[in-house]
Coordinates of C-alpha atoms in Angstrom, one line a residue:
Chain A
X181 CA 295.6 281.0 65.0
X182 CA 298.1 283.3 67.1
X183 CA 301.3 283.8 65.6
X184 CA 304.4 282.9 67.1
X185 CA 306.2 286.5 67.5
X186 CA 302.8 287.2 69.9
X187 CA 303.8 284.0 72.1
X188 CA 307.6 285.3 72.1
X189 CA 306.2 288.7 73.2
X190 CA 304.4 287.5 76.2
X191 CA 307.7 285.4 77.0
X192 CA 310.0 288.5 77.2
X193 CA 307.1 290.3 79.0
X194 CA 307.1 287.8 81.5
X195 CA 310.7 288.7 82.0
X196 CA 310.1 292.3 82.3
X197 CA 310.5 293.1 79.1
X198 CA 308.7 296.7 79.0
X199 CA 309.3 297.1 75.0
X200 CA 308.0 293.4 74.4
X201 CA 305.0 294.8 76.3
X202 CA 304.5 297.8 74.6
X203 CA 304.6 295.8 71.3
X204 CA 301.7 293.4 72.8
X205 CA 299.7 296.8 73.5
X206 CA 300.0 297.8 69.9
X207 CA 299.0 294.5 68.6
X208 CA 296.1 294.0 70.6
X209 CA 294.5 297.1 72.1
X210 CA 292.6 298.5 68.8
X211 CA 290.9 295.1 68.4
X212 CA 290.1 295.0 72.1
X213 CA 289.0 298.4 72.2
X214 CA 286.6 297.5 69.3
X215 CA 285.5 294.8 70.9
X216 CA 284.3 296.5 73.9
X217 CA 283.6 299.3 72.5
X218 CA 280.3 297.8 70.9
X219 CA 279.5 295.8 74.1
X220 CA 279.5 299.1 76.0
X221 CA 278.5 301.2 73.6
X222 CA 280.3 304.6 74.7
X223 CA 284.2 305.3 74.1
X224 CA 284.7 306.3 77.4
X225 CA 283.4 302.9 79.0
X226 CA 285.2 301.2 76.2
X227 CA 288.4 303.3 77.3
X228 CA 288.4 302.1 80.8
X229 CA 287.1 298.5 80.4
X230 CA 290.2 298.7 78.1
X231 CA 292.6 299.8 80.4
X232 CA 291.3 297.5 83.2
X233 CA 291.7 294.5 80.3
X234 CA 295.5 295.1 80.0
X235 CA 296.1 296.1 84.0
X236 CA 294.9 292.4 84.1
X237 CA 297.3 291.1 81.4
X238 CA 300.0 292.7 83.3
X239 CA 298.6 290.5 86.0
X240 CA 297.8 287.8 85.0
X241 CA 301.2 287.3 82.5
X242 CA 302.9 284.8 85.2
X243 CA 300.1 282.1 85.1
X244 CA 300.0 282.0 81.2
X245 CA 300.8 278.9 80.4
X246 CA 300.3 279.3 76.6
X247 CA 297.5 276.5 75.8
X248 CA 295.7 278.9 74.3
X249 CA 296.7 281.8 71.7
X250 CA 297.8 285.2 72.7
X251 CA 294.8 286.9 71.2
X252 CA 291.9 284.4 72.9
X253 CA 293.9 285.0 75.9
X254 CA 293.5 288.5 76.0
X255 CA 290.2 288.4 74.6
X256 CA 289.1 286.5 77.6
X257 CA 290.2 288.8 80.4
X258 CA 288.7 291.4 78.1
X259 CA 285.4 288.9 78.4
X260 CA 285.6 288.6 81.7
X261 CA 286.3 292.0 82.6
X262 CA 283.4 293.1 80.5
X263 CA 280.9 291.0 82.3
X264 CA 282.4 291.8 85.5
X265 CA 281.5 295.5 85.0
X266 CA 277.9 294.9 83.4
X267 CA 277.9 292.8 86.5
X268 CA 278.6 295.9 89.0
X269 CA 277.0 298.4 87.0
X270 CA 274.0 296.3 86.3
X271 CA 274.4 297.7 82.9
X272 CA 271.7 295.1 81.3
X273 CA 269.5 297.7 78.8
X274 CA 270.5 297.5 75.1
X275 CA 272.4 299.8 73.6
X276 CA 270.5 303.1 71.6
X277 CA 270.3 302.7 67.7
X278 CA 272.1 306.1 67.2
X279 CA 275.5 304.8 67.4
X280 CA 275.2 301.8 65.2
X281 CA 273.6 304.3 62.9
X282 CA 276.5 306.7 63.3
X283 CA 279.1 303.7 62.5
X284 CA 277.1 302.7 59.5
X285 CA 277.1 306.1 58.1
X286 CA 281.0 306.5 58.9
X287 CA 281.8 305.4 55.4
X288 CA 281.4 306.7 52.0
X289 CA 277.2 306.5 52.0
X290 CA 276.4 306.9 48.2
X291 CA 272.8 306.5 47.4
X292 CA 273.3 303.3 46.3
X293 CA 274.4 302.1 49.0
X294 CA 272.0 303.5 51.7
X295 CA 269.7 300.9 51.7
X296 CA 272.6 298.3 52.0
X297 CA 273.5 300.7 55.1
X298 CA 270.2 301.0 56.8
X299 CA 270.0 297.1 56.5
X300 CA 273.9 296.9 58.7
X301 CA 272.5 298.9 60.9
X302 CA 269.1 296.9 61.8
X303 CA 271.0 293.7 61.5
X304 CA 273.9 295.3 64.3
X305 CA 271.0 296.3 66.3
X306 CA 269.3 293.2 66.4
X307 CA 272.5 291.6 67.7
X308 CA 272.4 294.2 70.4
X309 CA 268.8 293.2 71.4
X310 CA 270.1 289.5 71.5
X311 CA 270.4 287.5 75.3
X312 CA 273.7 288.3 76.2
X313 CA 275.5 284.9 75.8
X314 CA 274.8 284.8 72.1
X315 CA 275.6 288.6 71.5
X316 CA 279.0 288.2 73.1
X317 CA 279.7 285.3 71.4
X318 CA 278.5 286.8 68.3
X319 CA 280.4 289.7 68.7
X320 CA 283.6 287.7 69.6
X321 CA 283.3 285.4 67.0
X322 CA 282.0 287.7 63.8
X323 CA 283.1 291.4 64.9
X324 CA 286.4 290.2 66.6
X325 CA 287.1 287.4 63.6
X326 CA 287.9 284.9 66.5
X327 CA 287.9 281.5 65.3
X328 CA 285.5 278.6 66.8
X329 CA 288.5 277.5 69.1
X330 CA 289.7 280.9 70.1
X331 CA 285.9 282.3 70.9
X332 CA 285.4 278.9 72.7
X333 CA 288.7 279.8 74.4
X334 CA 288.2 283.3 75.5
X335 CA 284.3 282.3 76.9
X336 CA 285.6 279.2 78.7
X337 CA 283.6 276.9 76.7
X338 CA 283.3 274.2 74.4
X339 CA 283.5 274.6 70.9
X340 CA 280.2 273.0 70.4
X341 CA 278.5 275.0 72.4
X342 CA 280.1 278.2 70.4
X343 CA 278.6 276.3 67.4
X344 CA 275.3 276.1 68.9
X345 CA 274.9 279.9 69.8
X346 CA 275.9 281.0 66.5
X347 CA 273.1 278.6 65.1
X348 CA 270.6 280.2 67.9
X349 CA 271.8 283.7 67.3
X350 CA 271.4 283.3 63.4
X351 CA 268.2 282.0 63.7
X352 CA 267.0 284.7 66.3
X353 CA 268.3 287.1 63.6
X354 CA 266.6 285.8 60.9
X355 CA 263.2 286.1 63.1
X356 CA 264.0 289.6 64.0
X357 CA 265.0 290.8 60.3
X358 CA 261.8 289.3 59.2
X359 CA 259.9 291.1 61.9
X360 CA 261.3 294.3 61.6
X361 CA 260.5 294.3 57.7
X362 CA 256.9 292.9 58.0
X363 CA 255.8 295.9 60.7
X364 CA 256.8 298.7 58.4
X365 CA 254.7 297.2 55.5
X366 CA 251.9 296.5 57.7
X367 CA 252.1 300.2 59.5
X368 CA 252.4 301.7 55.8
X369 CA 249.5 299.7 55.1
X370 CA 247.7 300.6 57.8
X371 CA 248.4 304.2 57.5
X372 CA 246.9 304.3 53.4
Chain B
X278 CA 264.5 291.4 50.6
X279 CA 264.6 288.3 52.5
X280 CA 268.4 287.7 54.3
X281 CA 269.9 284.5 54.4
X282 CA 272.7 283.1 57.0
X283 CA 275.2 283.5 54.3
X284 CA 274.3 286.9 54.1
X285 CA 274.0 287.8 57.3
X286 CA 277.0 286.6 58.4
X287 CA 278.4 288.6 55.5
X288 CA 276.9 291.7 57.1
X289 CA 278.2 291.0 60.8
X290 CA 281.6 290.2 59.5
X291 CA 281.5 293.6 57.9
X292 CA 280.9 295.4 61.1
X293 CA 282.1 298.6 61.4
X294 CA 285.5 298.5 63.8
X295 CA 285.8 301.6 66.1
X296 CA 288.5 303.5 66.5
X297 CA 290.9 303.8 69.7
X298 CA 291.1 307.1 70.9
X299 CA 294.2 308.6 70.3
X300 CA 295.4 309.2 74.1
X301 CA 294.5 305.4 75.2
X302 CA 297.3 303.8 73.7
X303 CA 299.6 306.6 75.5
X304 CA 297.8 305.7 78.6
X305 CA 298.1 301.7 78.2
X306 CA 301.4 302.3 77.9
X307 CA 302.2 304.8 81.1
X308 CA 300.2 301.6 82.8
X309 CA 302.5 298.8 82.0
X310 CA 303.4 297.7 85.3
X311 CA 305.8 294.1 84.8
X312 CA 306.8 292.0 87.3
X313 CA 309.9 290.0 86.4
X314 CA 309.4 286.1 86.6
X315 CA 311.7 283.4 86.5
X316 CA 311.9 281.6 83.7
X317 CA 312.2 278.3 85.7
X318 CA 309.4 279.2 87.8
X319 CA 306.7 278.6 85.5
X320 CA 307.5 277.4 81.6
X321 CA 305.2 278.1 78.9
X322 CA 303.4 275.7 77.4
X323 CA 304.1 276.0 73.9
X324 CA 302.1 272.6 72.9
X325 CA 300.1 270.6 74.5
X326 CA 302.9 267.2 74.7
X327 CA 303.2 264.6 77.0
X328 CA 303.0 266.9 80.3
X329 CA 299.8 268.4 79.5
X330 CA 298.6 265.2 78.9
X331 CA 299.2 263.8 82.0
X332 CA 298.5 267.0 83.6
X333 CA 294.8 266.6 82.4
X334 CA 294.8 262.6 82.5
X335 CA 296.3 262.2 86.2
X336 CA 292.4 262.3 87.6
X337 CA 291.7 259.2 85.9
X338 CA 295.4 257.9 85.5
X339 CA 296.1 257.6 89.1
X340 CA 293.0 255.6 90.2
X341 CA 294.1 252.9 87.9
X342 CA 297.6 253.4 88.7
X343 CA 296.8 252.9 92.4
X344 CA 294.4 249.8 91.2
X345 CA 297.7 248.4 89.8
X346 CA 299.8 248.8 92.4
X347 CA 297.3 247.0 94.8
X348 CA 296.9 244.3 92.2
X349 CA 300.9 244.0 92.2
X350 CA 301.4 244.1 95.9
X351 CA 298.5 241.4 96.2
X352 CA 299.9 239.0 93.2
X353 CA 303.4 239.1 95.6
X354 CA 301.5 238.6 98.9
X355 CA 299.6 235.7 97.1
X356 CA 302.8 233.9 96.4
X357 CA 304.6 234.7 99.3
X358 CA 301.7 233.2 101.3
X359 CA 301.4 230.3 98.9
X360 CA 305.4 229.3 99.3
X361 CA 305.0 229.2 102.9
X362 CA 302.0 227.2 102.9
X363 CA 304.0 224.5 100.9
X364 CA 306.9 225.4 103.6
X365 CA 304.5 224.6 106.1
X366 CA 303.5 221.2 104.3
X367 CA 306.7 219.9 104.0
X368 CA 307.8 221.1 108.1
X369 CA 304.2 218.7 108.9
X370 CA 305.5 216.1 106.9
X371 CA 308.9 215.5 108.3
X372 CA 307.3 216.2 111.7
X373 CA 305.6 213.1 110.8
X374 CA 308.1 211.2 109.5
X375 CA 310.5 212.4 112.5
X376 CA 307.8 211.2 114.9
X377 CA 307.4 208.0 113.2
X378 CA 311.2 207.3 113.1
X379 CA 311.3 208.2 117.2
X380 CA 308.4 205.5 117.7
X381 CA 310.5 203.0 115.7
X382 CA 313.7 204.2 117.1
X383 CA 314.1 201.6 120.0
X384 CA 313.1 198.6 117.9
X385 CA 314.9 199.8 114.9
X386 CA 317.9 200.5 117.4
X387 CA 317.7 197.0 118.6
X388 CA 317.6 195.3 114.9
X389 CA 320.4 197.7 113.7
X390 CA 322.5 196.5 116.6
X391 CA 321.8 192.7 115.5
X392 CA 322.0 193.5 111.8
X393 CA 325.5 195.5 112.4
X394 CA 327.2 192.6 114.6
X395 CA 326.1 190.3 111.4
X396 CA 327.4 192.8 109.0
X397 CA 330.6 193.4 110.7
X398 CA 331.5 189.6 110.7
X399 CA 330.2 189.0 107.4
X400 CA 332.5 192.2 106.4
X401 CA 335.3 191.1 108.0
X402 CA 335.3 187.6 105.8
X403 CA 334.6 189.6 102.8
X404 CA 337.7 192.1 103.5
X405 CA 340.0 189.0 104.4
X406 CA 338.6 187.6 100.7
X407 CA 339.2 190.6 99.1
X408 CA 342.5 191.1 100.7
X409 CA 343.8 187.4 99.6
X410 CA 342.3 188.3 96.1
X411 CA 344.0 191.5 96.0
X412 CA 347.1 189.6 96.8
X413 CA 346.2 187.2 93.7
X414 CA 345.8 190.3 91.8
X415 CA 348.6 191.9 92.2
X416 CA 350.6 188.9 91.8
X417 CA 348.5 188.8 88.1
X418 CA 349.3 191.9 87.2
X419 CA 353.2 191.5 87.9
X420 CA 352.9 188.7 85.8
X421 CA 350.9 190.6 82.7
X422 CA 353.9 193.3 83.5
X423 CA 356.3 190.6 82.8
X424 CA 354.4 189.4 79.4
X425 CA 354.0 192.8 78.1
X426 CA 357.8 193.4 78.4
X427 CA 359.1 189.9 76.8
X428 CA 356.2 190.3 74.0
X429 CA 357.5 194.1 73.6
X430 CA 361.0 192.4 73.4
X431 CA 359.7 190.2 70.8
X432 CA 358.2 192.3 68.8
X433 CA 361.1 194.4 68.4
X434 CA 362.7 190.8 66.7
X435 CA 362.3 190.2 63.4
X436 CA 360.3 187.5 62.8
X437 CA 361.6 185.2 59.7
X438 CA 361.1 181.7 59.3
X439 CA 364.7 181.6 58.2
X440 CA 365.5 182.7 62.0
X441 CA 363.7 180.1 63.2
X442 CA 365.4 176.9 64.1
X443 CA 364.1 173.4 63.8
X444 CA 362.3 172.8 66.6
X445 CA 360.9 175.8 66.4
X446 CA 359.5 175.5 62.8
X447 CA 358.6 171.9 63.7
X448 CA 356.1 173.3 66.7
X449 CA 354.7 176.1 64.6
X450 CA 353.6 173.2 61.8
X451 CA 352.3 171.1 65.0
X452 CA 350.4 173.9 66.0
X453 CA 349.4 174.9 62.3
X454 CA 348.0 171.6 62.0
X455 CA 346.3 171.5 65.1
X456 CA 344.3 174.2 64.2
X457 CA 343.4 172.8 60.8
X458 CA 342.2 170.1 62.3
X459 CA 339.9 172.0 64.9
X460 CA 338.8 173.9 61.7
X461 CA 337.9 170.4 59.9
X462 CA 336.0 169.5 63.7
X463 CA 333.9 172.3 63.4
X464 CA 332.8 172.0 60.0
X465 CA 331.8 168.2 60.8
X466 CA 329.8 170.0 63.6
X467 CA 328.1 172.1 61.5
X468 CA 327.0 169.7 58.7
X469 CA 326.1 167.6 61.6
X470 CA 323.8 170.2 62.6
X471 CA 322.3 171.0 59.0
X472 CA 321.6 167.8 58.8
X473 CA 319.0 167.4 62.2
X474 CA 317.9 170.5 60.8
X475 CA 317.0 169.2 57.5
X476 CA 315.3 166.3 59.3
X477 CA 312.9 168.0 61.2
X478 CA 311.4 169.1 57.7
X479 CA 311.5 165.6 56.1
X480 CA 310.1 162.6 59.3
X481 CA 313.6 162.8 61.2
X482 CA 315.7 161.3 58.5
X483 CA 318.8 162.6 57.5
X484 CA 319.5 164.0 53.6
X485 CA 320.9 161.4 50.8
X486 CA 323.5 163.7 50.0
X487 CA 325.0 166.7 50.8
X488 CA 323.6 169.2 48.0
X489 CA 320.2 168.2 49.6
X490 CA 320.5 170.3 52.6
X491 CA 322.1 173.1 50.6
X492 CA 319.5 175.5 52.4
X493 CA 320.6 174.5 55.9
X494 CA 324.6 175.0 55.2
X495 CA 325.8 178.9 55.6
X496 CA 328.0 178.4 52.8
X497 CA 330.1 175.4 50.7
X498 CA 333.2 176.3 52.4
X499 CA 332.6 174.0 55.3
X500 CA 332.2 171.2 52.9
X501 CA 336.3 171.8 52.3
X502 CA 338.9 170.5 54.6
X503 CA 341.1 173.1 55.5
X504 CA 343.9 170.9 55.1
X505 CA 343.3 170.0 51.9
X506 CA 344.6 173.0 49.7
X507 CA 344.2 171.4 46.5
X508 CA 340.6 171.2 46.4
X509 CA 338.5 174.3 46.0
X510 CA 335.2 175.3 47.6
X511 CA 332.4 175.8 44.9
X512 CA 331.5 179.5 45.3
X513 CA 327.9 178.7 45.4
X514 CA 325.8 175.6 45.6
X515 CA 324.8 176.3 42.6
X516 CA 328.1 175.3 41.0
X517 CA 328.5 172.7 43.6
X518 CA 329.9 169.3 42.2
X519 CA 331.8 166.2 44.2
X520 CA 334.9 168.0 43.3
X521 CA 334.3 170.5 45.9
X522 CA 333.3 168.3 48.7
X523 CA 336.1 166.4 50.9
X524 CA 333.9 164.7 53.3
X525 CA 332.4 161.6 52.8
X526 CA 328.7 160.8 53.8
X527 CA 328.5 157.9 55.1
X528 CA 324.5 157.6 56.4
X529 CA 322.5 159.0 53.6
X530 CA 318.6 159.0 53.9
X531 CA 319.5 157.6 58.0
X532 CA 318.1 159.0 61.4
X533 CA 318.8 160.1 65.0
X534 CA 317.6 156.4 66.2
X535 CA 321.3 155.1 65.6
X536 CA 322.7 157.8 67.1
X537 CA 326.3 155.9 66.8
X538 CA 326.4 155.2 63.4
X539 CA 329.0 157.5 61.6
X540 CA 327.2 160.1 59.5
X541 CA 330.2 161.6 57.7
X542 CA 334.2 161.1 58.1
X543 CA 337.2 163.5 56.9
X544 CA 339.4 161.1 55.1
X545 CA 342.6 163.3 55.6
X546 CA 342.0 163.8 59.4
X547 CA 340.0 160.7 60.2
X548 CA 337.4 162.9 62.2
X549 CA 334.0 161.4 62.5
X550 CA 330.6 162.9 62.7
X551 CA 328.1 160.6 64.2
X552 CA 324.1 160.6 63.6
X553 CA 323.8 162.0 67.3
X554 CA 325.6 165.5 66.2
X555 CA 328.6 164.4 68.1
X556 CA 332.3 164.6 66.3
X557 CA 335.1 162.3 67.7
X558 CA 338.4 163.5 66.5
X559 CA 341.0 161.5 64.6
X560 CA 339.0 158.0 65.5
X561 CA 339.8 156.7 61.8
X562 CA 343.0 157.6 62.2
X563 CA 344.1 156.4 65.1
X564 CA 341.6 153.9 66.7
X565 CA 340.3 152.0 63.3
X566 CA 339.1 149.1 65.5
X567 CA 336.7 151.0 67.1
X568 CA 334.6 151.3 63.9
X569 CA 332.6 148.4 63.2
X570 CA 330.8 148.0 59.7
X571 CA 327.1 146.3 60.1
X572 CA 324.9 145.6 57.6
X573 CA 326.9 147.9 55.2
X574 CA 326.4 150.8 57.5
X575 CA 329.3 151.8 60.0
X576 CA 329.0 152.3 63.3
X577 CA 331.1 153.6 66.8
X578 CA 332.1 151.2 69.0
X579 CA 329.1 149.1 68.3
X580 CA 325.1 149.6 66.8

């Protein structure tokens, strides 16, 4: 649920209030950049897509009717910007593992946390291998912490579809994780 | 280690958040391009209210509204058509009646002329008669008005026996005596009628005494002559004695087969009641010679 100030900021920005627009940027640019960074897999593309997103936000301000929250509206714009960019550049290949490994290793990594970090990296990598629709839904709902309704608004789909996709994604992740765990064991046994 | 859905969700929710580039914020702020819009041009919808509901539902509501409008128009047209049909029917009936009237008009006109001539003669007679009657009634009204005026004058004058002259007092006493006599005759008539009613249940014979026909008499008071002031009527027939009766029953157990036989007699006025139910006034007093005794029975005129 969006807080009332965001709505008021949008309303002020619609009437040409630049300070309100700057405040909107401060409220959302980090989340939007993180969302696009996870999808685009590199900082330069994510920054470019973030700029495109906010440019489209300013263009779309007059048409914002307030039916959804400001957060889901901006995420929806970012999502469509990303989809357009991916289609234009035909970027359909999954991202490399290094970025997630680097992200997982950013925090403190004591020895006891090492296996947990490895597991998280495996999960994130598996998410990147999901089908595009499922992956984007997981990103919006889990990574961006949008509610089901906001995720549905951002993607322009029904809430029930969001639930279905998340259920499918979790099942796929279960399968992939089990497969990942079994494969090293078999290799180890085979090596022995 | 197997991960369940909850654990996977926890891992996903704790995903690392990429840090935004420091220069990105400045770039975004520099790229802000706002075009001011009028507030009234496109107001924000903060809540989905009635207008939003209408906006979403108009595709479904529009056909329904059109259908309702069509139905209303059809109903109004149906009403108009019915009214026109009724009007048409009335006009057709009127036309038929007019045609019928036109067909019979010559005959009716001739008949009407005859009727009118007859009616005019009769009316003239009636008018003449009414004029005469009106004149009579006018005279009557004038007389009544005069009497009313006299009455008013008289009613204003004090009426006391002491104020009356000897002649007036005599006339008053005479009138009173006459009234009492008429009352007596009335009593005898009622007694005769009661005796005949009693006879219907007793083989057409008359009762042996007055008490026997107590059921047929309305009240014991009619057995007392109004002129006999010193005799009191019995309150009820249970208390009735000979002292409570002024009249004589002269034909006990008689019948109407002897119509001229005297049934009852008033010793004060001399009125007699006959077996045929009639009453003859003051015969016994003024014309006693007409009463004939035969075989211990009294007859009027002859037997």
